[in-house]
Each structure stands twice: as structure tokens, then as C-alpha cells.
mmCIF file of C-alpha atoms in Angstrom:
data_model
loop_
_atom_site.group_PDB
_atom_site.id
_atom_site.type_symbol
_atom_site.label_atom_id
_atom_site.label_comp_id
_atom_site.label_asym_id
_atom_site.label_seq_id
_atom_site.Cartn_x
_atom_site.Cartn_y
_atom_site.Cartn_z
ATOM 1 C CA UNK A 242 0.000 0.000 0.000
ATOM 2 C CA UNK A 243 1.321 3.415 -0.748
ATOM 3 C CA UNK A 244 1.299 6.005 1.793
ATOM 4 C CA UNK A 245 1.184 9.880 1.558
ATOM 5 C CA UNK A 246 4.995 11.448 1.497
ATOM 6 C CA UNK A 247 4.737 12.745 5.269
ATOM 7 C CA UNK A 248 3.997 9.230 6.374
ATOM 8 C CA UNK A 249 6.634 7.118 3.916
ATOM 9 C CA UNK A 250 9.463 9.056 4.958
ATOM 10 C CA UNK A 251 9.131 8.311 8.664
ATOM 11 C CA UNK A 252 8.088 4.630 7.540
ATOM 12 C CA UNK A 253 10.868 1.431 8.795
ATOM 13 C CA UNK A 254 11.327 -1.824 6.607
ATOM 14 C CA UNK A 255 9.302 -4.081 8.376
ATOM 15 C CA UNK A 256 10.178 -7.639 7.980
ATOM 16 C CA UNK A 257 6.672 -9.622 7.575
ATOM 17 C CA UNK A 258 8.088 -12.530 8.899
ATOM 18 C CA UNK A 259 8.510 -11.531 12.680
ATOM 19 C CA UNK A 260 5.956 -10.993 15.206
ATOM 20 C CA UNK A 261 5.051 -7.988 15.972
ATOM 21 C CA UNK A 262 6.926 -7.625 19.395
ATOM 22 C CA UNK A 263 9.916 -8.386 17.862
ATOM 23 C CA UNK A 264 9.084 -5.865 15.223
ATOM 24 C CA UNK A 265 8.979 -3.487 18.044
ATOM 25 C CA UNK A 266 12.302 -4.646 19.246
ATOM 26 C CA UNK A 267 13.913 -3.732 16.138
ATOM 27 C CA UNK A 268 12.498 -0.479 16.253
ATOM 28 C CA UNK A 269 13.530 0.037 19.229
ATOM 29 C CA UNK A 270 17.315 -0.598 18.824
ATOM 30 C CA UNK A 271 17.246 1.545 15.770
ATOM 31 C CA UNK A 272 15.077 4.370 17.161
ATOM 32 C CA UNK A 273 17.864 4.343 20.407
ATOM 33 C CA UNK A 274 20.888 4.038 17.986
ATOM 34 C CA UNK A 275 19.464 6.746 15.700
ATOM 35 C CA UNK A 276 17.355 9.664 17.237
ATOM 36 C CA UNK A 277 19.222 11.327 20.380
ATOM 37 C CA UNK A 278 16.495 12.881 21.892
ATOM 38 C CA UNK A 279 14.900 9.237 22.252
ATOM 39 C CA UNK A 280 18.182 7.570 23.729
ATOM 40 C CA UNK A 281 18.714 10.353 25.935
ATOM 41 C CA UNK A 282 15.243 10.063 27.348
ATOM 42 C CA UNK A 283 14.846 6.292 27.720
ATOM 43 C CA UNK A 284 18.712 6.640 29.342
ATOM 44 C CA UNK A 285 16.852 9.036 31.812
ATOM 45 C CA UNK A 286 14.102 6.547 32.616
ATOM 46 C CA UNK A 287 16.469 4.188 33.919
ATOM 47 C CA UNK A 288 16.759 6.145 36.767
ATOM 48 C CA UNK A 289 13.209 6.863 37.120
ATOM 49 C CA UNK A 290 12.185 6.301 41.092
ATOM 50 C CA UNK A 291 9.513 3.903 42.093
ATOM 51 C CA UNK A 292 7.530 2.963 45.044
ATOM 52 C CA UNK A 293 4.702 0.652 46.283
ATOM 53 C CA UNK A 294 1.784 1.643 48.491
ATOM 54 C CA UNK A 295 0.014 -1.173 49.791
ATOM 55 C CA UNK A 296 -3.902 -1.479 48.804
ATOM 56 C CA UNK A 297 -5.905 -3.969 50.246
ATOM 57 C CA UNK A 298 -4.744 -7.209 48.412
ATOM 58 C CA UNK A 299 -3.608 -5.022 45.782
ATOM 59 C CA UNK A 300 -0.369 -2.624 45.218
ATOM 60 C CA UNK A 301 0.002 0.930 44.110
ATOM 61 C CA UNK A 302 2.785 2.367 42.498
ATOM 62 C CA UNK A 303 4.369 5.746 42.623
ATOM 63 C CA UNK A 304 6.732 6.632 40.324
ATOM 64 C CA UNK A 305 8.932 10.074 40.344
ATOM 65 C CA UNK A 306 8.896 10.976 37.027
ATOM 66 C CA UNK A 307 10.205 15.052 36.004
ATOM 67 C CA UNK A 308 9.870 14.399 32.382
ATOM 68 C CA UNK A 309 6.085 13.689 32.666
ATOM 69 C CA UNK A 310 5.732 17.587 33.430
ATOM 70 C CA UNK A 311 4.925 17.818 29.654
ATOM 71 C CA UNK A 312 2.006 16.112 29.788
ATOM 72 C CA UNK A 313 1.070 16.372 33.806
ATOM 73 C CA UNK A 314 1.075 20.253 34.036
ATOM 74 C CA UNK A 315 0.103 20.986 29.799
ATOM 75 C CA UNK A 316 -2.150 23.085 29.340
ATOM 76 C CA UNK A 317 -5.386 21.967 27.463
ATOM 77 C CA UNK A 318 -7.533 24.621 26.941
ATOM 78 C CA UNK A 319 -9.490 24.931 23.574
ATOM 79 C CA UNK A 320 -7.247 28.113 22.583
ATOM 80 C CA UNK A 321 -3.630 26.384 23.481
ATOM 81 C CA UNK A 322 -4.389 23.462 21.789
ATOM 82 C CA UNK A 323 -5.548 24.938 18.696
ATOM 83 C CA UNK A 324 -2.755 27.568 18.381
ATOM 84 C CA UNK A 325 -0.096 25.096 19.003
ATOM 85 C CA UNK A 326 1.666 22.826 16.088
ATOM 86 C CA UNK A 327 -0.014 19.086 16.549
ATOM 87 C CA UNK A 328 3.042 16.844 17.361
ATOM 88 C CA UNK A 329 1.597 13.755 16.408
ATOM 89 C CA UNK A 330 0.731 14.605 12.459
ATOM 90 C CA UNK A 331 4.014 13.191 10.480
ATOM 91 C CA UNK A 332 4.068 16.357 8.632
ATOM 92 C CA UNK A 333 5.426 17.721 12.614
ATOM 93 C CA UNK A 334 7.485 14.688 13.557
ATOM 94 C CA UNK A 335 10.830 14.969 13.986
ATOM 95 C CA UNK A 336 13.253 13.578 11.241
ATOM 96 C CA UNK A 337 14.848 10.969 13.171
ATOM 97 C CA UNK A 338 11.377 9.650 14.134
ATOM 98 C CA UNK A 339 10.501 6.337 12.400
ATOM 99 C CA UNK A 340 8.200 3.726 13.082
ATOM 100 C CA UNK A 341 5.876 1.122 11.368
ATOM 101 C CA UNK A 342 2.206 1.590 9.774
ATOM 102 C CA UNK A 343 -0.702 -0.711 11.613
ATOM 103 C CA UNK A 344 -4.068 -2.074 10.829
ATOM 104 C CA UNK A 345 -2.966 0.417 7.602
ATOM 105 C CA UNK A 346 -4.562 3.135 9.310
ATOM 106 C CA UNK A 347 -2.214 3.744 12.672
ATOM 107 C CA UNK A 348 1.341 5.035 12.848
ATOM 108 C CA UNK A 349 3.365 2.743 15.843
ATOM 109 C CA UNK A 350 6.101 5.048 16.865
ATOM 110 C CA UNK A 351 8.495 4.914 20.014
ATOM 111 C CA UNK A 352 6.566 7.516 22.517
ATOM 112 C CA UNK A 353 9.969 9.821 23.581
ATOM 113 C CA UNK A 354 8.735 10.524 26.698
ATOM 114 C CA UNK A 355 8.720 7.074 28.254
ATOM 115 C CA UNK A 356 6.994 5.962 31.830
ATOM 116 C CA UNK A 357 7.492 2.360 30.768
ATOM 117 C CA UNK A 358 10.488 0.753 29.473
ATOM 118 C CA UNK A 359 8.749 0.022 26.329
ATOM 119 C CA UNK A 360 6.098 3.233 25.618
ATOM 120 C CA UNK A 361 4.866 3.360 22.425
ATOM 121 C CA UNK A 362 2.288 5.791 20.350
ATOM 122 C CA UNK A 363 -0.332 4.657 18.222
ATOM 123 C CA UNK A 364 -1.710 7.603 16.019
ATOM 124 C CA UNK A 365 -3.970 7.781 13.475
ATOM 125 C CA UNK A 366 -2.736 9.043 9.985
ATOM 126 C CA UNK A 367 -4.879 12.062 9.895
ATOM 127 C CA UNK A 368 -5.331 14.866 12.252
ATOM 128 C CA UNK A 369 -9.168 13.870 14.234
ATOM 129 C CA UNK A 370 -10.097 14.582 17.209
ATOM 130 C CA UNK A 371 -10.000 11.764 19.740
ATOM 131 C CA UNK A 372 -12.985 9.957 20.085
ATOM 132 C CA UNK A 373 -13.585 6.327 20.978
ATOM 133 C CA UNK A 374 -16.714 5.784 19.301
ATOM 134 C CA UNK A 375 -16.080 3.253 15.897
ATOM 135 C CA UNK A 376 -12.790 2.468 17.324
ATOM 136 C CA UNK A 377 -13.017 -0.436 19.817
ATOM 137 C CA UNK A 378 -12.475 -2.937 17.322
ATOM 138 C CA UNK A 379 -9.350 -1.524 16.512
ATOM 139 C CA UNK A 380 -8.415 -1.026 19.894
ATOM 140 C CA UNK A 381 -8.993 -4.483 20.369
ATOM 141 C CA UNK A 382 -7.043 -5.271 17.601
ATOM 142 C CA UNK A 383 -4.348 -4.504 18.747
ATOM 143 C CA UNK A 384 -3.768 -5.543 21.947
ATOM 144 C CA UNK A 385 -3.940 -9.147 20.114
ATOM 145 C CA UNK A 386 -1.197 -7.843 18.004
ATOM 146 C CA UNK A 387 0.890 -6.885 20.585
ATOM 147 C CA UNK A 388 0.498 -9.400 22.247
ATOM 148 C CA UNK A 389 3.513 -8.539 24.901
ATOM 149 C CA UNK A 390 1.979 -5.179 25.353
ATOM 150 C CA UNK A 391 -1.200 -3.421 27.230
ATOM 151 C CA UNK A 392 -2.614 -0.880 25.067
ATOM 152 C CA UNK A 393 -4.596 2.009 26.447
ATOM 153 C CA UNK A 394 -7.019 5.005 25.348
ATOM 154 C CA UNK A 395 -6.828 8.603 27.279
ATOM 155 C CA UNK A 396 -10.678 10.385 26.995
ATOM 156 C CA UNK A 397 -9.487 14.099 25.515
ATOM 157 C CA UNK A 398 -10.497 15.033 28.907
ATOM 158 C CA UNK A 399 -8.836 11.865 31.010
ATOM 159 C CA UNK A 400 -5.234 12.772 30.252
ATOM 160 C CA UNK A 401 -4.853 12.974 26.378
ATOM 161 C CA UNK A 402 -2.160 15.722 25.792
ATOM 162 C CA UNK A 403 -3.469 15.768 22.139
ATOM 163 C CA UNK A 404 -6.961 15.408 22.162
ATOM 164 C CA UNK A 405 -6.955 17.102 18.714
ATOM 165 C CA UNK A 406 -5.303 14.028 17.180
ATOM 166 C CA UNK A 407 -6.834 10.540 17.880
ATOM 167 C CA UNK A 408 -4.432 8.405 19.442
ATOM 168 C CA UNK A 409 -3.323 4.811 21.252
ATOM 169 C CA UNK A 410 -0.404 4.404 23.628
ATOM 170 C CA UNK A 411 0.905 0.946 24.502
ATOM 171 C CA UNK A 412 3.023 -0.434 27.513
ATOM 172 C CA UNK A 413 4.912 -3.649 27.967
ATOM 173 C CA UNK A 414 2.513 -5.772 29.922
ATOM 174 C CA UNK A 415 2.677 -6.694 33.780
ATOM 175 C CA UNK A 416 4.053 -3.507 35.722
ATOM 176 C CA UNK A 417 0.245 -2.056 36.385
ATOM 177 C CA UNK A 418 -1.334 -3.371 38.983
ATOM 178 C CA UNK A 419 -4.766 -3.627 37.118
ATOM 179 C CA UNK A 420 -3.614 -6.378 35.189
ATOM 180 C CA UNK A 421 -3.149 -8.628 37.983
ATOM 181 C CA UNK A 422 -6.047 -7.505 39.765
ATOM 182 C CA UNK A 423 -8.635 -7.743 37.080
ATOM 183 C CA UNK A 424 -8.073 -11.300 37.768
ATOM 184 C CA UNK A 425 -8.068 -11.361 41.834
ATOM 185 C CA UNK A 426 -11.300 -13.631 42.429
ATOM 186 C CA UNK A 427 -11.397 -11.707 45.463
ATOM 187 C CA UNK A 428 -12.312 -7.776 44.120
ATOM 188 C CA UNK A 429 -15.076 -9.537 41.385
ATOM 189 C CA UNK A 430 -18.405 -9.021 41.429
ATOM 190 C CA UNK A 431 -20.081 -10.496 38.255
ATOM 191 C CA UNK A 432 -22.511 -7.165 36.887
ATOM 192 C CA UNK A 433 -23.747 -9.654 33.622
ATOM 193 C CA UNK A 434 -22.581 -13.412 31.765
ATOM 194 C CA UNK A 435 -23.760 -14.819 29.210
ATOM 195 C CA UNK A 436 -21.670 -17.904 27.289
ATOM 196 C CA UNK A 437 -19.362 -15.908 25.131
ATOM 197 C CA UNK A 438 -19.215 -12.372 27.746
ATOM 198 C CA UNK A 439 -18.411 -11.724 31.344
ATOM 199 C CA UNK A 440 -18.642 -8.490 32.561
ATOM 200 C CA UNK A 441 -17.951 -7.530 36.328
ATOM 201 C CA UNK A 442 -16.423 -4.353 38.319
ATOM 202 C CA UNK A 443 -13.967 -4.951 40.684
ATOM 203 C CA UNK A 444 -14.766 -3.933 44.300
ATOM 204 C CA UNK A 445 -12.726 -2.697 47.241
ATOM 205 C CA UNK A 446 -10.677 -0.738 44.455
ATOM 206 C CA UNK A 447 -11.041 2.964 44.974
ATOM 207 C CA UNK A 448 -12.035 4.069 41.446
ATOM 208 C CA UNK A 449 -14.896 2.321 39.364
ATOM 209 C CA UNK A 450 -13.717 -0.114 37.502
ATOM 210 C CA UNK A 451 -15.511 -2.583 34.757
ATOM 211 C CA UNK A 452 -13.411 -5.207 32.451
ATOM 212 C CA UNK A 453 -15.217 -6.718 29.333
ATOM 213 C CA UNK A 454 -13.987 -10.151 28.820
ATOM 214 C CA UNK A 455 -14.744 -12.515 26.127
ATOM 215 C CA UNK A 456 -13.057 -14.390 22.897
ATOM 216 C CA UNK A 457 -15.240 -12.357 20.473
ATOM 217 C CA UNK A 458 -14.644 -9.049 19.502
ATOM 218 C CA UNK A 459 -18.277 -8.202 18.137
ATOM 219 C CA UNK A 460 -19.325 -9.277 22.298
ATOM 220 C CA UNK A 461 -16.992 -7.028 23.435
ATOM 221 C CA UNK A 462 -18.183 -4.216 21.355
ATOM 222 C CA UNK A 463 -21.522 -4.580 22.523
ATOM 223 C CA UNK A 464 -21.328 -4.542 25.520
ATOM 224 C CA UNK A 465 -19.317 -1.969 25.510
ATOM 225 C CA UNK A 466 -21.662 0.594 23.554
ATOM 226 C CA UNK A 467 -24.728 -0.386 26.308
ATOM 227 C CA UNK A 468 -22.452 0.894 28.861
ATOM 228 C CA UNK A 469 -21.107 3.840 26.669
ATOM 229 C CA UNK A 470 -24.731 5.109 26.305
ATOM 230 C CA UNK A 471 -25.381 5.500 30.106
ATOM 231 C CA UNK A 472 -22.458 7.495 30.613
ATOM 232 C CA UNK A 473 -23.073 10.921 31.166
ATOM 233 C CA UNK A 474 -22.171 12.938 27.932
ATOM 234 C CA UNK A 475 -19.634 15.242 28.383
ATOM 235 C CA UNK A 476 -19.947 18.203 26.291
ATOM 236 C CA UNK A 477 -16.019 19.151 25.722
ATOM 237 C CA UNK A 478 -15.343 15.734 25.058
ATOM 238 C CA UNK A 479 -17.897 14.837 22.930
ATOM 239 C CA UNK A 480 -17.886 11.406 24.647
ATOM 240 C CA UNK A 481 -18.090 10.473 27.896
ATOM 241 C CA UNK A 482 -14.937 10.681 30.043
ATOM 242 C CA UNK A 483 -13.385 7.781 30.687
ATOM 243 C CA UNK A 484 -10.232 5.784 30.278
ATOM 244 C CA UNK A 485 -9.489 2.593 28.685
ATOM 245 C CA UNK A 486 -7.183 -0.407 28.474
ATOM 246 C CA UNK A 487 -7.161 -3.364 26.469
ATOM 247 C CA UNK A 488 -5.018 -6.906 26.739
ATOM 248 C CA UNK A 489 -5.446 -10.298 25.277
ATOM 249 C CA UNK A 490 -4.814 -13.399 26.954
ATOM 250 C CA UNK A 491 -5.364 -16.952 26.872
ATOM 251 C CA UNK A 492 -7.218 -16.404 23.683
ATOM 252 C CA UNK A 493 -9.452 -14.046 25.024
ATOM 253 C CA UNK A 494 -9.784 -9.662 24.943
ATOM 254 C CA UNK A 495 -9.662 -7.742 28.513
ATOM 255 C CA UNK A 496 -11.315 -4.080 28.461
ATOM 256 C CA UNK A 497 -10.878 -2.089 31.263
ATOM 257 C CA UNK A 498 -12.898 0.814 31.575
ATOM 258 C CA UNK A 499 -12.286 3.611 33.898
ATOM 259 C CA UNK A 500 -15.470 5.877 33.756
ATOM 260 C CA UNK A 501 -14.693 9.372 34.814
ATOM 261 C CA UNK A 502 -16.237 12.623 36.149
ATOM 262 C CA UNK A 503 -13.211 15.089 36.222
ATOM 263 C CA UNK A 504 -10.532 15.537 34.693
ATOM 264 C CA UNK A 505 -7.838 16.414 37.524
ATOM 265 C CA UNK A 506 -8.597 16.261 41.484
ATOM 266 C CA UNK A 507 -8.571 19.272 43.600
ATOM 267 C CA UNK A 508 -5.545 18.652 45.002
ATOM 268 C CA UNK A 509 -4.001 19.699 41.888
ATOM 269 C CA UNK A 510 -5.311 23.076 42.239
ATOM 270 C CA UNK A 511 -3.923 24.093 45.582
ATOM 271 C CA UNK A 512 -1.415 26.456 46.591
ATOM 272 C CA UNK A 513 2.216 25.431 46.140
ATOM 273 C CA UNK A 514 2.634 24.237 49.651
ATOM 274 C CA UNK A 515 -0.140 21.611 49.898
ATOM 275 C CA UNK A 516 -0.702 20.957 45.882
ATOM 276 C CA UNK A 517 -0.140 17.754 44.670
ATOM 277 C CA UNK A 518 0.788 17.865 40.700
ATOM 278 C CA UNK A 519 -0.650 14.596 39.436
ATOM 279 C CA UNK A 520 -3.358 14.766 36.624
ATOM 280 C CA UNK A 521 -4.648 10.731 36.314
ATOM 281 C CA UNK A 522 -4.448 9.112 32.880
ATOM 282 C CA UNK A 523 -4.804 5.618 32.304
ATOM 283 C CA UNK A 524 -1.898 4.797 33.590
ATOM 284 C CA UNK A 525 -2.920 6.391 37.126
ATOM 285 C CA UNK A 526 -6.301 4.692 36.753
ATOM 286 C CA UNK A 527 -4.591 1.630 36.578
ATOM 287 C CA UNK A 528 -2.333 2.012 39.667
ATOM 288 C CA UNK A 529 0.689 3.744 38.033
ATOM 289 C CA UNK A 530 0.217 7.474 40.028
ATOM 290 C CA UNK A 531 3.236 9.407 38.021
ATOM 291 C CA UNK A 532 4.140 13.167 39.617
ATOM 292 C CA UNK A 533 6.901 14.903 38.436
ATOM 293 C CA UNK A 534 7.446 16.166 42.090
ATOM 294 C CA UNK A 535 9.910 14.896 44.262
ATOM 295 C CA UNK A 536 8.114 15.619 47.026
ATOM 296 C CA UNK A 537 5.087 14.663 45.987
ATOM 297 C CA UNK A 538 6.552 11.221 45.456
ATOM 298 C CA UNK A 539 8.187 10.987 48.802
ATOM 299 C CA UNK A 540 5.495 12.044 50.765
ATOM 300 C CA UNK A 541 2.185 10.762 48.881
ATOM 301 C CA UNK A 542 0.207 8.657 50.594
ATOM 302 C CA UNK A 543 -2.623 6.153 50.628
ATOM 303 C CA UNK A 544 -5.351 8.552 52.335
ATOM 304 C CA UNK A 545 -3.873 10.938 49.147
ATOM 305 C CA UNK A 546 -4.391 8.406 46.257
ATOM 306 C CA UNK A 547 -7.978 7.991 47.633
ATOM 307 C CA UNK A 548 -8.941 11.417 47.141
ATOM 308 C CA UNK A 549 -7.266 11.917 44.144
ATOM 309 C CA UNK A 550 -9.512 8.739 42.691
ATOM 310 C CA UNK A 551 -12.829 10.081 44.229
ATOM 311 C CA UNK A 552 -12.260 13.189 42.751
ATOM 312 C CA UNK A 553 -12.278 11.888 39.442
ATOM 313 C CA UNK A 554 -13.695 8.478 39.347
ATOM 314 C CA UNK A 555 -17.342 8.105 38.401
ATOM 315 C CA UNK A 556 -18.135 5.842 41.187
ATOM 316 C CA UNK A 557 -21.746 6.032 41.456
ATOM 317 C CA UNK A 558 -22.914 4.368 38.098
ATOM 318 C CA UNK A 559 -25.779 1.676 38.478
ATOM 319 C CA UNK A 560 -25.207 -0.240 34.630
ATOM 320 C CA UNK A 561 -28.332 -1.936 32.833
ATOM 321 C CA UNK A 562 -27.771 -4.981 30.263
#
């Protein structure tokens, strides 16, 4: 398939014969050999500072992260966003940038501002605005793709620095916490089953939390739109807010949906002394809290992460199937 100039000149040689997550590999070692601003970034990551909180039978992580001020502390308004140059059209990438086309209408690209070891981007070829709605499927997609990877969705008001461009991000599966704990027996309570579908929330959790699990994508989907229609609307958005992950294992799709009401707690908003600087994504949502503060890392605590999760978790939400 041929591909407009802006995208084929950013385009890798992808050899058909490997998987996919060795395809990503490969990018990977060239992207790090090649593009300096990546290496020096993923070099920084390595000493990126972590922590665990303890949650029930769960775990929280906190991770010290001063690179994530670009997307933590941006500034989203309407205005900025539309007077600023859209860094994810490949018209605006840099030079060195390369990755691979997928499902022939996504660019994969290594995301240079890592909070994994393995971050990657997943934009679409044209500039539209995020929205979920149509895309499921594809989200879906590809998390059976990549298959070593958990691949996540930010609402434009749930932590999407560019909710003018629609957009994936992927992580190398098993440092969130959700991803064990969608499957602790213990936090389940079954909200509908049929054959083919289970869906449940997890209780005892904090934030609301629903996974979609089933072997067929069309179930999935389904599902998924009953619960996307009571949502409330949120005007900005043009969606409901929410956040969204997707895995696939033992031959079977995972979607976690993290229905939101706000976009950042109040504890954001406070004077310098007592503020907190940690705007939740779906990385947060799923137990990954990222500041770029210091001293919000050293000092955050579990009474903390509770209000920052009531404060923008949509936890009253009764669901009909």
C-alpha cells in the first residue's frame, strides 16, 4: 500500500516474517541508535524512582517521574491546543522519528517521553479529534497484536495531551497493577454473563472499575456501547470521560474501563505548599500514580491516592444490560 509522502518518509522496513513484538524490538534498537532525543530520554528513565503503596490485596505504584511535566502540568484549553503545532501529524514529527504503519490506518512510533520501558504511540494518519466511538475494534485489535503489550485510550479530557489528534499508547505488559487484579477472584463481582461475555467491576478498588472479557470481539463491542450510552455525555469531550485499556490473553480480549467525572482532582489546584501535581491518565487509573514532584513522590500517601480517585472516578454508576 502506498502512503502519503509525510507518512513514507518516517516509515521502517518491516520484515513480515517476525511478530510484531519483535518488530517493536527492532524499532527500538534503531530508534535508540538513531534519534538522540529518544536515547537520551529512555537513558533518563532508567533512573526513574519507584515505590509501592500497599492497597488492600492489591499494590500501588508511585513513580517520580520530572519528564512527565509535559504532559502532567500541559495546558489543554481549547485556545492552546488549537494555536499550538499538533506533534503527532508526520508532517510535525521529527526527522529521526521512524516507526511502522498498523491495521494500515495507525502510525506505531516509540513515545519519547517514556513511563514504561517500552512506551509506544499509536496515532492515526490524519489529524481527528480523539474519540472512541467506531474504534473499539481496533483497539482491540491490537492488543492481540501486541500481544507482549497493554494498550490504552486517554478520553481528551482523562489525560490525552493531544486530544486534537486521535491516538493509542501501549506499555509492555505486567508492571500495572490492574492487570493482575482484574483477575483477583477476590475484588469480582459479576454485573452480567452470558456464554461468550463476562462483565464484572472490581470492588474494594477505589475508582470504578468494569473489564469486558470474552473471545469475540463483536461481544466485546456490545457490551461496551450499552455501557457507553449511560455514561453521562460530556460536552467538551464529545464522549463520555473515561479511560481505557485493552489486553489479550489466553485467547481471550480484557477491556478495562475507567469511567470518569473530572478531569484532575482538587488537590491539583492548591497552593504550592499543599498541591499535589498529578493529573490521572490511564496509567494512574490503573495504579501507576506518576508526579513529576519529588516531594510529591516521597510524601504521597494512601489517604492521598484515595482522594485523588474520588475526585475523578465516576463511582456512582448503576449499569443496565
Amino acid at each position: 500500500m502506498g502512503y502519503p509522502n509525510n507518512i513514507s518518509k518516517h516509515l521502517l522496513i518491516a520484515n513480515a516474517s517476525k511478530s510484531w513484538n519483535d518488530k517493536i524490538e527492532a524499532m527500538y534498537r534503531q530508534q535508540l541508535q538513531n534519534w538522540k532525543m529518544a536515547f537520551n530520554h529512555y537513558r533518563q528513565y532508567e533512573s526513574v524512582e519507584k515505590r509501592e503503596i500497599s492497597l488492600n490485596e492489591s499494590k500501588l505504584i508511585v513513580q517520580f517521574n520530572p519528564a512527565r511535566a509535559r504532559s502532567t502540568c500541559a495546558d489543554l484549553s481549547k485556545k492552546t491546543i488549537e494555536n499550538r503545532r499538533c506533534f503527532l501529524c508526520a508532517h510535525h514529527l521529527p526527522e529521526d522519528q521512524k516507526g511502522y504503519t498498523i491495521l494500515e490506518k495507525y502510525l506505531l512510533l516509540v513515545n519519547p517521553f517514556p513511563i514504561f520501558e517500552r512506551h509506544l504511540t499509536i496515532s492515526d494518519f490524519d489529524h481527528i479529534p480523539q474519540k472512541i466511538e467506531g474504534r473499539i475494534p481496533d483497539l482491540l485489535e491490537l492488543s492481540k497484536l501486541l500481544s507482549d503489550f497493554t494498550v490504552f485510550y486517554n478520553g481528551p479530557k482523562c489525560g490525552a495531551s493531544a486530544p486534537d489528534h486521535f491516538h493509542f499508547q501501549a506499555a509492555k505488559s505486567g508492571f500495572m497493577p490492574i492487570e493482575k487484579d482484574m483477575h483477583n477472584e477476590s475484588l469480582i463481582k459479576i454485573l452480567y454473563s452470558t456464554n461468550d461475555l463476562k462483565v464484572y467491576e472490581l470492588e474494594k478498588y477505589l475508582r470504578k472499575t468494569i473489564v469486558l472479557k470474552s473471545a469475540s470481539v463483536e461481544a466485546i463491542n456490545e457490551a461496551f456501547l450499552k455501557i457507553y450510552k449511560q455514561l453521562p455525555f460530556d460536552e467538551e469531550s464529545d464522549e463520555p470521560r473515561m479511560n481505557l485499556l485493552a489486553l489479550y490473553e489466553n485467547n481471550e480480549y480484557h477491556l478495562i474501563l475507567f469511567p470518569r467525572k473530572d478531569q484532575r482532582p482538587q488537590c491539583y489546584f492548591r497552593n504550592e505548599e499543599n498541591r499535589i501535581i498529578i493529573s490521572p491518565a490511564s496509567v494512574e487509573m490503573a495504579g501507576v500514580l506518576v508526579t513529576p514532584n519529588e516531594e510529591n513522590f516521597r510524601n504521597l500517601k494512601l489517604a492521598d491516592i484515595e482522594e485523588i480517585y474520588s475526585d475523578v472516578s465516576l463511582n456512582e454508576l448503576n449499569l443496565k444490560f
